[in-house]
Amino acid sequence: MKLITGKKENKVFVGVLDSTERKVLAVSHTDSMVDCIAKGEEFLQEIHEKIKAASEEDYFQIEEVTLLSPITNPPKNIICVGKNYVDHAIEMGSKEDIPEHIMVFSKAPTTIIGPADLIKNHLSITKQLDYEGELAIVIGKKGTNIKIEEALSYCFGYTIVNDVTARDLQEKHKQFFLGKSLDTSCPMGPFLVHKESIGNPNSLQIETRVNGEVRQSSNTKHFIFSVEEIISTISKGMTLEPGDVIATGTPAGVGKGFKPPRFLKPGDQIEITIEGIGTLTNKVSLEI
Ligand code: MG
């Protein structure tokens, strides 16, 4: 089951795709997927009832809908795992950079943009804008000190995030927050896929293309820390809430990893495809 947050005639709604993925049915007229997820089982029940009661004409063609980020208002910052693939840890430094414990930082929620929205080039602030294709976990229910064996029951589903990073700011200010939090630096979507449609999240193909050229090609089976370990570790002493988004880290092939580096330029198009979810496509703005 693939869910969207969409806008049609200035009304924001939560919808579900049909099996062709060409049509959308509105399942809730709240503008907040987070509120829907927080209803738990009741929300899933509502979706099934809406689908059952719907006739052909209740569906919109997907082209008639502007897709927004599936999660527009997470309860806290977007939580991000750093260096969760060995090859990426090495391209960012050396073997010494392979973490022993999960590395965690965050992005301000004001970074979130939807599929097809423009990533601002921020040329007056950074000369090293970079892409990071990532699988993102969306939390489904509140929990603290979650056991690894129960971790997936706290997950609602998965989406795609581009953890856009200003490398020069990341280095200059030491702490990652600023370099990771420029406005528009968290493209997300296009769909939020319910966990039951995904199977094993630790075995999904992930690919990032810049202007059609493959830059990152890996599989989440190469995670250093699994989805279960990530949820369990982050929840130790910190309450996870419905709608929290956790980006799971990026594989090798970021712009900084090339010699010489290949940072993003105005007009570049970044496409991130994850098996079972879809493709997130955004362009870097031409204007500052
Ligand atoms: Mg990242």
PDB file of C-alpha atoms and ligand atoms in Angstrom:
ATOM      1  CA  MET A   1       0.000   0.000   0.000  1.00  0.00           C
ATOM      2  CA  LYS A   2       1.421   3.335  -1.155  1.00  0.00           C
ATOM      3  CA  LEU A   3       0.205   6.524   0.508  1.00  0.00           C
ATOM      4  CA  ILE A   4       0.660  10.115  -0.583  1.00  0.00           C
ATOM      5  CA  THR A   5       0.101  13.590   0.734  1.00  0.00           C
ATOM      6  CA  GLY A   6      -1.308  15.521  -2.199  1.00  0.00           C
ATOM      7  CA  LYS A   7      -2.857  18.821  -3.173  1.00  0.00           C
ATOM      8  CA  LYS A   8      -5.736  19.305  -5.573  1.00  0.00           C
ATOM      9  CA  GLU A   9      -7.541  22.604  -6.107  1.00  0.00           C
ATOM     10  CA  ASN A  10      -5.692  24.032  -3.097  1.00  0.00           C
ATOM     11  CA  LYS A  11      -6.921  21.311  -0.766  1.00  0.00           C
ATOM     12  CA  VAL A  12      -4.345  19.077   0.891  1.00  0.00           C
ATOM     13  CA  PHE A  13      -5.339  15.457   1.522  1.00  0.00           C
ATOM     14  CA  VAL A  14      -3.905  12.062   2.374  1.00  0.00           C
ATOM     15  CA  GLY A  15      -4.478   9.493  -0.359  1.00  0.00           C
ATOM     16  CA  VAL A  16      -3.792   5.923  -1.388  1.00  0.00           C
ATOM     17  CA  LEU A  17      -2.605   4.777  -4.824  1.00  0.00           C
ATOM     18  CA  ASP A  18      -4.532   2.114  -6.727  1.00  0.00           C
ATOM     19  CA  SER A  19      -2.702  -0.998  -7.979  1.00  0.00           C
ATOM     20  CA  THR A  20      -1.803   0.654 -11.317  1.00  0.00           C
ATOM     21  CA  GLU A  21      -0.155   3.537  -9.382  1.00  0.00           C
ATOM     22  CA  ARG A  22      -1.806   5.898 -11.881  1.00  0.00           C
ATOM     23  CA  LYS A  23      -4.823   6.779  -9.731  1.00  0.00           C
ATOM     24  CA  VAL A  24      -5.281   8.222  -6.248  1.00  0.00           C
ATOM     25  CA  LEU A  25      -8.152   7.916  -3.776  1.00  0.00           C
ATOM     26  CA  ALA A  26      -8.463  10.504  -0.997  1.00  0.00           C
ATOM     27  CA  VAL A  27      -8.694   8.637   2.309  1.00  0.00           C
ATOM     28  CA  SER A  28      -8.513  11.578   4.703  1.00  0.00           C
ATOM     29  CA  HIS A  29      -9.087  15.293   4.331  1.00  0.00           C
ATOM     30  CA  THR A  30      -6.677  16.216   7.062  1.00  0.00           C
ATOM     31  CA  ASP A  31      -3.514  17.811   5.711  1.00  0.00           C
ATOM     32  CA  SER A  32      -1.369  15.770   8.106  1.00  0.00           C
ATOM     33  CA  MET A  33      -0.193  12.228   7.422  1.00  0.00           C
ATOM     34  CA  VAL A  34       1.279  12.326  10.959  1.00  0.00           C
ATOM     35  CA  ASP A  35      -2.219  12.713  12.478  1.00  0.00           C
ATOM     36  CA  CYS A  36      -3.423   9.792  10.331  1.00  0.00           C
ATOM     37  CA  ILE A  37      -0.530   7.522  11.363  1.00  0.00           C
ATOM     38  CA  ALA A  38      -1.097   8.422  15.027  1.00  0.00           C
ATOM     39  CA  LYS A  39      -4.569   6.834  14.804  1.00  0.00           C
ATOM     40  CA  GLY A  40      -2.859   3.449  14.467  1.00  0.00           C
ATOM     41  CA  GLU A  41      -4.975   0.473  13.345  1.00  0.00           C
ATOM     42  CA  GLU A  42      -8.026   2.731  13.004  1.00  0.00           C
ATOM     43  CA  PHE A  43      -6.319   4.572  10.101  1.00  0.00           C
ATOM     44  CA  LEU A  44      -5.608   1.309   8.239  1.00  0.00           C
ATOM     45  CA  GLN A  45      -9.233   0.277   8.811  1.00  0.00           C
ATOM     46  CA  GLU A  46     -10.442   3.618   7.408  1.00  0.00           C
ATOM     47  CA  ILE A  47      -8.326   3.152   4.272  1.00  0.00           C
ATOM     48  CA  HIS A  48      -9.770  -0.311   3.645  1.00  0.00           C
ATOM     49  CA  GLU A  49     -13.314   0.963   4.125  1.00  0.00           C
ATOM     50  CA  LYS A  50     -12.738   3.935   1.753  1.00  0.00           C
ATOM     51  CA  ILE A  51     -11.324   1.610  -0.910  1.00  0.00           C
ATOM     52  CA  LYS A  52     -14.265  -0.776  -0.506  1.00  0.00           C
ATOM     53  CA  ALA A  53     -16.865   1.996  -0.759  1.00  0.00           C
ATOM     54  CA  ALA A  54     -15.169   3.873  -3.642  1.00  0.00           C
ATOM     55  CA  SER A  55     -16.350   3.814  -7.231  1.00  0.00           C
ATOM     56  CA  GLU A  56     -14.254   4.576 -10.342  1.00  0.00           C
ATOM     57  CA  GLU A  57     -15.148   8.283 -10.342  1.00  0.00           C
ATOM     58  CA  ASP A  58     -13.899   8.798  -6.777  1.00  0.00           C
ATOM     59  CA  TYR A  59     -10.312   8.292  -7.979  1.00  0.00           C
ATOM     60  CA  PHE A  60      -8.146  11.150  -9.342  1.00  0.00           C
ATOM     61  CA  GLN A  61      -5.573  10.630 -12.066  1.00  0.00           C
ATOM     62  CA  ILE A  62      -2.163  11.054 -10.407  1.00  0.00           C
ATOM     63  CA  GLU A  63      -1.332  13.837 -12.901  1.00  0.00           C
ATOM     64  CA  GLU A  64      -4.197  15.919 -11.463  1.00  0.00           C
ATOM     65  CA  VAL A  65      -2.583  15.893  -8.012  1.00  0.00           C
ATOM     66  CA  THR A  66       0.466  17.840  -6.824  1.00  0.00           C
ATOM     67  CA  LEU A  67       2.441  15.420  -4.681  1.00  0.00           C
ATOM     68  CA  LEU A  68       3.798  16.916  -1.461  1.00  0.00           C
ATOM     69  CA  SER A  69       6.296  15.295   0.867  1.00  0.00           C
ATOM     70  CA  PRO A  70       4.382  12.360   2.450  1.00  0.00           C
ATOM     71  CA  ILE A  71       5.355  13.666   5.911  1.00  0.00           C
ATOM     72  CA  THR A  72       5.148  17.466   6.031  1.00  0.00           C
ATOM     73  CA  ASN A  73       5.179  18.033   9.800  1.00  0.00           C
ATOM     74  CA  PRO A  74       7.243  15.446  11.703  1.00  0.00           C
ATOM     75  CA  PRO A  75       7.008  15.750  15.495  1.00  0.00           C
ATOM     76  CA  LYS A  76      10.740  16.373  15.779  1.00  0.00           C
ATOM     77  CA  ASN A  77      13.735  17.021  13.540  1.00  0.00           C
ATOM     78  CA  ILE A  78      14.416  14.463  10.856  1.00  0.00           C
ATOM     79  CA  ILE A  79      16.734  11.985  12.572  1.00  0.00           C
ATOM     80  CA  CYS A  80      19.647  10.851  10.388  1.00  0.00           C
ATOM     81  CA  VAL A  81      22.092   7.992  10.661  1.00  0.00           C
ATOM     82  CA  GLY A  82      25.583   8.807   9.357  1.00  0.00           C
ATOM     83  CA  LYS A  83      28.070   6.379   7.805  1.00  0.00           C
ATOM     84  CA  ASN A  84      25.858   3.301   7.799  1.00  0.00           C
ATOM     85  CA  TYR A  85      27.517   1.682   4.755  1.00  0.00           C
ATOM     86  CA  VAL A  86      31.193   0.624   5.003  1.00  0.00           C
ATOM     87  CA  ASP A  87      32.031   1.859   1.469  1.00  0.00           C
ATOM     88  CA  HIS A  88      30.601   5.320   2.207  1.00  0.00           C
ATOM     89  CA  ALA A  89      32.447   5.593   5.540  1.00  0.00           C
ATOM     90  CA  ILE A  90      35.694   4.827   3.668  1.00  0.00           C
ATOM     91  CA  GLU A  91      35.035   7.313   0.823  1.00  0.00           C
ATOM     92  CA  MET A  92      34.499  10.046   3.454  1.00  0.00           C
ATOM     93  CA  GLY A  93      37.823   9.289   5.160  1.00  0.00           C
ATOM     94  CA  SER A  94      39.304   5.900   5.835  1.00  0.00           C
ATOM     95  CA  LYS A  95      38.601   2.580   7.537  1.00  0.00           C
ATOM     96  CA  GLU A  96      38.995   4.471  10.817  1.00  0.00           C
ATOM     97  CA  ASP A  97      35.715   6.191   9.955  1.00  0.00           C
ATOM     98  CA  ILE A  98      33.648   2.997  10.133  1.00  0.00           C
ATOM     99  CA  PRO A  99      31.513   3.642  13.218  1.00  0.00           C
ATOM    100  CA  GLU A 100      31.415   1.269  16.143  1.00  0.00           C
ATOM    101  CA  HIS A 101      28.167   2.791  17.405  1.00  0.00           C
ATOM    102  CA  ILE A 102      25.317   4.319  15.421  1.00  0.00           C
ATOM    103  CA  MET A 103      26.196   7.886  14.410  1.00  0.00           C
ATOM    104  CA  VAL A 104      23.192  10.195  14.731  1.00  0.00           C
ATOM    105  CA  PHE A 105      22.513  13.800  13.733  1.00  0.00           C
ATOM    106  CA  SER A 106      19.412  15.684  12.624  1.00  0.00           C
ATOM    107  CA  LYS A 107      17.995  18.029  10.014  1.00  0.00           C
ATOM    108  CA  ALA A 108      15.587  20.887  10.748  1.00  0.00           C
ATOM    109  CA  PRO A 109      11.993  20.133   9.618  1.00  0.00           C
ATOM    110  CA  THR A 110      12.109  23.327   7.497  1.00  0.00           C
ATOM    111  CA  THR A 111      14.371  21.377   5.092  1.00  0.00           C
ATOM    112  CA  ILE A 112      11.502  19.178   3.898  1.00  0.00           C
ATOM    113  CA  ILE A 113      10.313  19.568   0.318  1.00  0.00           C
ATOM    114  CA  GLY A 114       8.170  17.334  -1.875  1.00  0.00           C
ATOM    115  CA  PRO A 115       8.908  15.311  -4.971  1.00  0.00           C
ATOM    116  CA  ALA A 116       9.495  17.637  -7.948  1.00  0.00           C
ATOM    117  CA  ASP A 117      10.146  20.678  -5.715  1.00  0.00           C
ATOM    118  CA  LEU A 118      13.348  22.602  -6.417  1.00  0.00           C
ATOM    119  CA  ILE A 119      16.410  22.236  -4.187  1.00  0.00           C
ATOM    120  CA  LYS A 120      17.758  25.783  -3.683  1.00  0.00           C
ATOM    121  CA  ASN A 121      21.363  26.020  -4.874  1.00  0.00           C
ATOM    122  CA  HIS A 122      22.317  28.339  -1.943  1.00  0.00           C
ATOM    123  CA  LEU A 123      25.297  29.492  -4.051  1.00  0.00           C
ATOM    124  CA  SER A 124      25.943  32.490  -1.804  1.00  0.00           C
ATOM    125  CA  ILE A 125      26.420  30.180   1.211  1.00  0.00           C
ATOM    126  CA  THR A 126      27.901  26.943  -0.151  1.00  0.00           C
ATOM    127  CA  LYS A 127      30.049  25.829  -3.083  1.00  0.00           C
ATOM    128  CA  GLN A 128      29.806  22.157  -2.121  1.00  0.00           C
ATOM    129  CA  LEU A 129      26.174  21.067  -2.256  1.00  0.00           C
ATOM    130  CA  ASP A 130      25.981  17.262  -2.290  1.00  0.00           C
ATOM    131  CA  TYR A 131      23.332  14.525  -2.586  1.00  0.00           C
ATOM    132  CA  GLU A 132      22.771  11.436  -0.416  1.00  0.00           C
ATOM    133  CA  GLY A 133      20.112   8.901  -1.463  1.00  0.00           C
ATOM    134  CA  GLU A 134      18.626   7.166   1.598  1.00  0.00           C
ATOM    135  CA  LEU A 135      15.905   4.811   2.762  1.00  0.00           C
ATOM    136  CA  ALA A 136      13.850   6.552   5.466  1.00  0.00           C
ATOM    137  CA  ILE A 137      11.903   4.836   8.244  1.00  0.00           C
ATOM    138  CA  VAL A 138       8.599   6.410   9.330  1.00  0.00           C
ATOM    139  CA  ILE A 139       7.648   5.570  12.911  1.00  0.00           C
ATOM    140  CA  GLY A 140       4.093   4.287  13.465  1.00  0.00           C
ATOM    141  CA  LYS A 141       3.630   4.266  17.230  1.00  0.00           C
ATOM    142  CA  LYS A 142       5.063   5.851  20.313  1.00  0.00           C
ATOM    143  CA  GLY A 143       7.822   3.942  22.059  1.00  0.00           C
ATOM    144  CA  THR A 144      10.838   4.230  24.328  1.00  0.00           C
ATOM    145  CA  ASN A 145      13.515   1.617  24.991  1.00  0.00           C
ATOM    146  CA  ILE A 146      12.222  -0.506  22.123  1.00  0.00           C
ATOM    147  CA  LYS A 147      13.623  -4.038  21.964  1.00  0.00           C
ATOM    148  CA  ILE A 148      15.296  -5.102  18.697  1.00  0.00           C
ATOM    149  CA  GLU A 149      12.842  -8.030  18.346  1.00  0.00           C
ATOM    150  CA  GLU A 150       9.900  -5.605  18.560  1.00  0.00           C
ATOM    151  CA  ALA A 151      11.445  -2.739  16.563  1.00  0.00           C
ATOM    152  CA  LEU A 152       9.577  -3.337  13.288  1.00  0.00           C
ATOM    153  CA  SER A 153       6.217  -3.214  15.069  1.00  0.00           C
ATOM    154  CA  TYR A 154       7.021   0.466  15.825  1.00  0.00           C
ATOM    155  CA  CYS A 155       7.614   1.213  12.150  1.00  0.00           C
ATOM    156  CA  PHE A 156       4.705   2.383   9.975  1.00  0.00           C
ATOM    157  CA  GLY A 157       6.499   2.277   6.667  1.00  0.00           C
ATOM    158  CA  TYR A 158       9.233   3.628   4.444  1.00  0.00           C
ATOM    159  CA  THR A 159       9.942   6.477   2.082  1.00  0.00           C
ATOM    160  CA  ILE A 160      12.931   7.986   0.249  1.00  0.00           C
ATOM    161  CA  VAL A 161      14.960  10.948   1.461  1.00  0.00           C
ATOM    162  CA  ASN A 162      17.706  12.933  -0.247  1.00  0.00           C
ATOM    163  CA  ASP A 163      19.933  14.047   2.652  1.00  0.00           C
ATOM    164  CA  VAL A 164      21.238  17.108   0.766  1.00  0.00           C
ATOM    165  CA  THR A 165      24.400  18.361   2.462  1.00  0.00           C
ATOM    166  CA  ALA A 166      26.547  21.501   2.201  1.00  0.00           C
ATOM    167  CA  ARG A 167      29.947  19.788   2.683  1.00  0.00           C
ATOM    168  CA  ASP A 168      31.863  23.033   3.269  1.00  0.00           C
ATOM    169  CA  LEU A 169      29.466  24.063   6.056  1.00  0.00           C
ATOM    170  CA  GLN A 170      29.546  20.522   7.479  1.00  0.00           C
ATOM    171  CA  GLU A 171      33.338  20.804   7.802  1.00  0.00           C
ATOM    172  CA  LYS A 172      33.596  24.460   8.797  1.00  0.00           C
ATOM    173  CA  HIS A 173      31.097  24.283  11.648  1.00  0.00           C
ATOM    174  CA  LYS A 174      32.226  20.810  12.845  1.00  0.00           C
ATOM    175  CA  GLN A 175      28.757  19.842  14.029  1.00  0.00           C
ATOM    176  CA  PHE A 176      26.618  18.512  11.130  1.00  0.00           C
ATOM    177  CA  PHE A 177      23.373  20.365  11.903  1.00  0.00           C
ATOM    178  CA  LEU A 178      23.944  23.538   9.867  1.00  0.00           C
ATOM    179  CA  GLY A 179      25.446  21.860   6.810  1.00  0.00           C
ATOM    180  CA  LYS A 180      22.493  19.449   6.775  1.00  0.00           C
ATOM    181  CA  SER A 181      19.724  21.979   7.472  1.00  0.00           C
ATOM    182  CA  LEU A 182      19.718  24.550   4.677  1.00  0.00           C
ATOM    183  CA  ASP A 183      16.155  25.157   3.466  1.00  0.00           C
ATOM    184  CA  THR A 184      15.003  22.587   0.863  1.00  0.00           C
ATOM    185  CA  SER A 185      17.759  20.112   1.759  1.00  0.00           C
ATOM    186  CA  CYS A 186      15.405  17.240   2.606  1.00  0.00           C
ATOM    187  CA  PRO A 187      13.466  16.191  -0.493  1.00  0.00           C
ATOM    188  CA  MET A 188      11.147  13.350   0.584  1.00  0.00           C
ATOM    189  CA  GLY A 189       8.752  10.970  -1.165  1.00  0.00           C
ATOM    190  CA  PRO A 190       7.117  10.402  -3.549  1.00  0.00           C
ATOM    191  CA  PHE A 191       5.263   7.739  -1.554  1.00  0.00           C
ATOM    192  CA  LEU A 192       5.038   6.439   1.991  1.00  0.00           C
ATOM    193  CA  VAL A 193       4.884   2.667   1.593  1.00  0.00           C
ATOM    194  CA  HIS A 194       3.313   0.640   4.370  1.00  0.00           C
ATOM    195  CA  LYS A 195       5.780  -1.835   5.884  1.00  0.00           C
ATOM    196  CA  GLU A 196       3.659  -4.839   4.895  1.00  0.00           C
ATOM    197  CA  SER A 197       4.271  -4.003   1.219  1.00  0.00           C
ATOM    198  CA  ILE A 198       8.036  -3.903   1.686  1.00  0.00           C
ATOM    199  CA  GLY A 199       9.036  -7.206   3.253  1.00  0.00           C
ATOM    200  CA  ASN A 200      12.629  -7.030   4.469  1.00  0.00           C
ATOM    201  CA  PRO A 201      13.817  -3.388   4.659  1.00  0.00           C
ATOM    202  CA  ASN A 202      17.383  -4.635   5.075  1.00  0.00           C
ATOM    203  CA  SER A 203      17.460  -5.986   1.518  1.00  0.00           C
ATOM    204  CA  LEU A 204      16.390  -3.264  -0.937  1.00  0.00           C
ATOM    205  CA  GLN A 205      18.183  -2.008  -4.039  1.00  0.00           C
ATOM    206  CA  ILE A 206      19.017   1.699  -3.864  1.00  0.00           C
ATOM    207  CA  GLU A 207      20.287   3.821  -6.748  1.00  0.00           C
ATOM    208  CA  THR A 208      20.987   7.548  -7.202  1.00  0.00           C
ATOM    209  CA  ARG A 209      21.391   9.157 -10.624  1.00  0.00           C
ATOM    210  CA  VAL A 210      22.549  12.700 -11.362  1.00  0.00           C
ATOM    211  CA  ASN A 211      21.470  13.908 -14.814  1.00  0.00           C
ATOM    212  CA  GLY A 212      20.846  10.252 -15.674  1.00  0.00           C
ATOM    213  CA  GLU A 213      24.343   9.046 -14.651  1.00  0.00           C
ATOM    214  CA  VAL A 214      24.388   6.368 -11.936  1.00  0.00           C
ATOM    215  CA  ARG A 215      26.367   7.695  -8.943  1.00  0.00           C
ATOM    216  CA  GLN A 216      25.191   5.455  -6.105  1.00  0.00           C
ATOM    217  CA  SER A 217      24.169   1.830  -6.563  1.00  0.00           C
ATOM    218  CA  SER A 218      23.900  -0.432  -3.555  1.00  0.00           C
ATOM    219  CA  ASN A 219      21.560  -2.475  -1.416  1.00  0.00           C
ATOM    220  CA  THR A 220      20.388  -1.940   2.154  1.00  0.00           C
ATOM    221  CA  LYS A 221      21.745  -5.437   2.918  1.00  0.00           C
ATOM    222  CA  HIS A 222      25.076  -3.583   3.213  1.00  0.00           C
ATOM    223  CA  PHE A 223      23.843  -1.546   6.197  1.00  0.00           C
ATOM    224  CA  ILE A 224      26.271  -1.599   9.131  1.00  0.00           C
ATOM    225  CA  PHE A 225      23.270  -1.138  11.470  1.00  0.00           C
ATOM    226  CA  SER A 226      19.921  -2.697  10.460  1.00  0.00           C
ATOM    227  CA  VAL A 227      16.562  -0.904  10.571  1.00  0.00           C
ATOM    228  CA  GLU A 228      15.779  -2.833  13.775  1.00  0.00           C
ATOM    229  CA  GLU A 229      19.062  -1.793  15.450  1.00  0.00           C
ATOM    230  CA  ILE A 230      18.541   1.834  14.411  1.00  0.00           C
ATOM    231  CA  ILE A 231      15.018   2.028  15.890  1.00  0.00           C
ATOM    232  CA  SER A 232      16.055   0.221  19.066  1.00  0.00           C
ATOM    233  CA  THR A 233      19.227   2.259  19.681  1.00  0.00           C
ATOM    234  CA  ILE A 234      17.697   5.678  18.980  1.00  0.00           C
ATOM    235  CA  SER A 235      14.727   4.892  21.241  1.00  0.00           C
ATOM    236  CA  LYS A 236      16.974   4.232  24.251  1.00  0.00           C
ATOM    237  CA  GLY A 237      15.916   6.992  26.615  1.00  0.00           C
ATOM    238  CA  MET A 238      14.359   9.037  23.794  1.00  0.00           C
ATOM    239  CA  THR A 239      10.701   8.595  22.918  1.00  0.00           C
ATOM    240  CA  LEU A 240       9.980   7.952  19.271  1.00  0.00           C
ATOM    241  CA  GLU A 241       6.599   9.225  18.103  1.00  0.00           C
ATOM    242  CA  PRO A 242       4.245   8.494  15.185  1.00  0.00           C
ATOM    243  CA  GLY A 243       5.497  10.372  12.122  1.00  0.00           C
ATOM    244  CA  ASP A 244       9.127  10.579  13.210  1.00  0.00           C
ATOM    245  CA  VAL A 245      11.378  10.148  10.179  1.00  0.00           C
ATOM    246  CA  ILE A 246      14.729   8.365  10.438  1.00  0.00           C
ATOM    247  CA  ALA A 247      17.034   8.497   7.391  1.00  0.00           C
ATOM    248  CA  THR A 248      19.170   5.353   7.444  1.00  0.00           C
ATOM    249  CA  GLY A 249      22.389   6.579   5.817  1.00  0.00           C
ATOM    250  CA  THR A 250      23.765   6.696   2.294  1.00  0.00           C
ATOM    251  CA  PRO A 251      25.929   4.283   0.268  1.00  0.00           C
ATOM    252  CA  ALA A 252      29.180   5.219  -1.527  1.00  0.00           C
ATOM    253  CA  GLY A 253      29.073   7.487  -4.547  1.00  0.00           C
ATOM    254  CA  VAL A 254      28.283  10.908  -3.070  1.00  0.00           C
ATOM    255  CA  GLY A 255      29.821  13.891  -4.902  1.00  0.00           C
ATOM    256  CA  LYS A 256      32.489  14.361  -2.232  1.00  0.00           C
ATOM    257  CA  GLY A 257      33.665  10.764  -2.727  1.00  0.00           C
ATOM    258  CA  PHE A 258      34.868  11.411  -6.313  1.00  0.00           C
ATOM    259  CA  LYS A 259      38.374  12.621  -7.147  1.00  0.00           C
ATOM    260  CA  PRO A 260      38.000  15.441  -7.957  1.00  0.00           C
ATOM    261  CA  PRO A 261      34.693  15.873  -6.110  1.00  0.00           C
ATOM    262  CA  ARG A 262      31.515  16.227  -8.184  1.00  0.00           C
ATOM    263  CA  PHE A 263      29.239  18.568  -6.259  1.00  0.00           C
ATOM    264  CA  LEU A 264      25.784  19.591  -7.456  1.00  0.00           C
ATOM    265  CA  LYS A 265      25.376  22.457  -9.917  1.00  0.00           C
ATOM    266  CA  PRO A 266      22.342  24.623 -10.647  1.00  0.00           C
ATOM    267  CA  GLY A 267      20.001  22.724 -12.983  1.00  0.00           C
ATOM    268  CA  ASP A 268      21.239  19.233 -11.996  1.00  0.00           C
ATOM    269  CA  GLN A 269      18.538  16.579 -11.651  1.00  0.00           C
ATOM    270  CA  ILE A 270      18.852  13.979  -8.879  1.00  0.00           C
ATOM    271  CA  GLU A 271      16.788  10.786  -9.019  1.00  0.00           C
ATOM    272  CA  ILE A 272      16.806   8.276  -6.167  1.00  0.00           C
ATOM    273  CA  THR A 273      15.156   4.901  -6.756  1.00  0.00           C
ATOM    274  CA  ILE A 274      14.518   2.396  -3.973  1.00  0.00           C
ATOM    275  CA  GLU A 275      13.087  -1.043  -4.707  1.00  0.00           C
ATOM    276  CA  GLY A 276       9.419  -1.293  -3.707  1.00  0.00           C
ATOM    277  CA  ILE A 277       9.061   2.435  -3.055  1.00  0.00           C
ATOM    278  CA  GLY A 278       9.602   4.390  -6.268  1.00  0.00           C
ATOM    279  CA  THR A 279      11.734   7.256  -7.548  1.00  0.00           C
ATOM    280  CA  LEU A 280      12.244  10.632  -5.903  1.00  0.00           C
ATOM    281  CA  THR A 281      13.222  13.284  -8.476  1.00  0.00           C
ATOM    282  CA  ASN A 282      14.302  16.854  -7.717  1.00  0.00           C
ATOM    283  CA  LYS A 283      16.269  19.515  -9.566  1.00  0.00           C
ATOM    284  CA  VAL A 284      18.693  22.080  -8.185  1.00  0.00           C
ATOM    285  CA  SER A 285      17.403  25.607  -8.781  1.00  0.00           C
ATOM    286  CA  LEU A 286      18.976  27.862 -11.419  1.00  0.00           C
ATOM    287  CA  GLU A 287      18.254  30.993  -9.378  1.00  0.00           C
ATOM    288  CA  ILE A 288      19.926  31.669  -6.042  1.00  0.00           C
TER     289      ILE A 288
HETATM  290 MG    MG B   1      23.028  11.088   5.133  1.00  0.00          MG
END
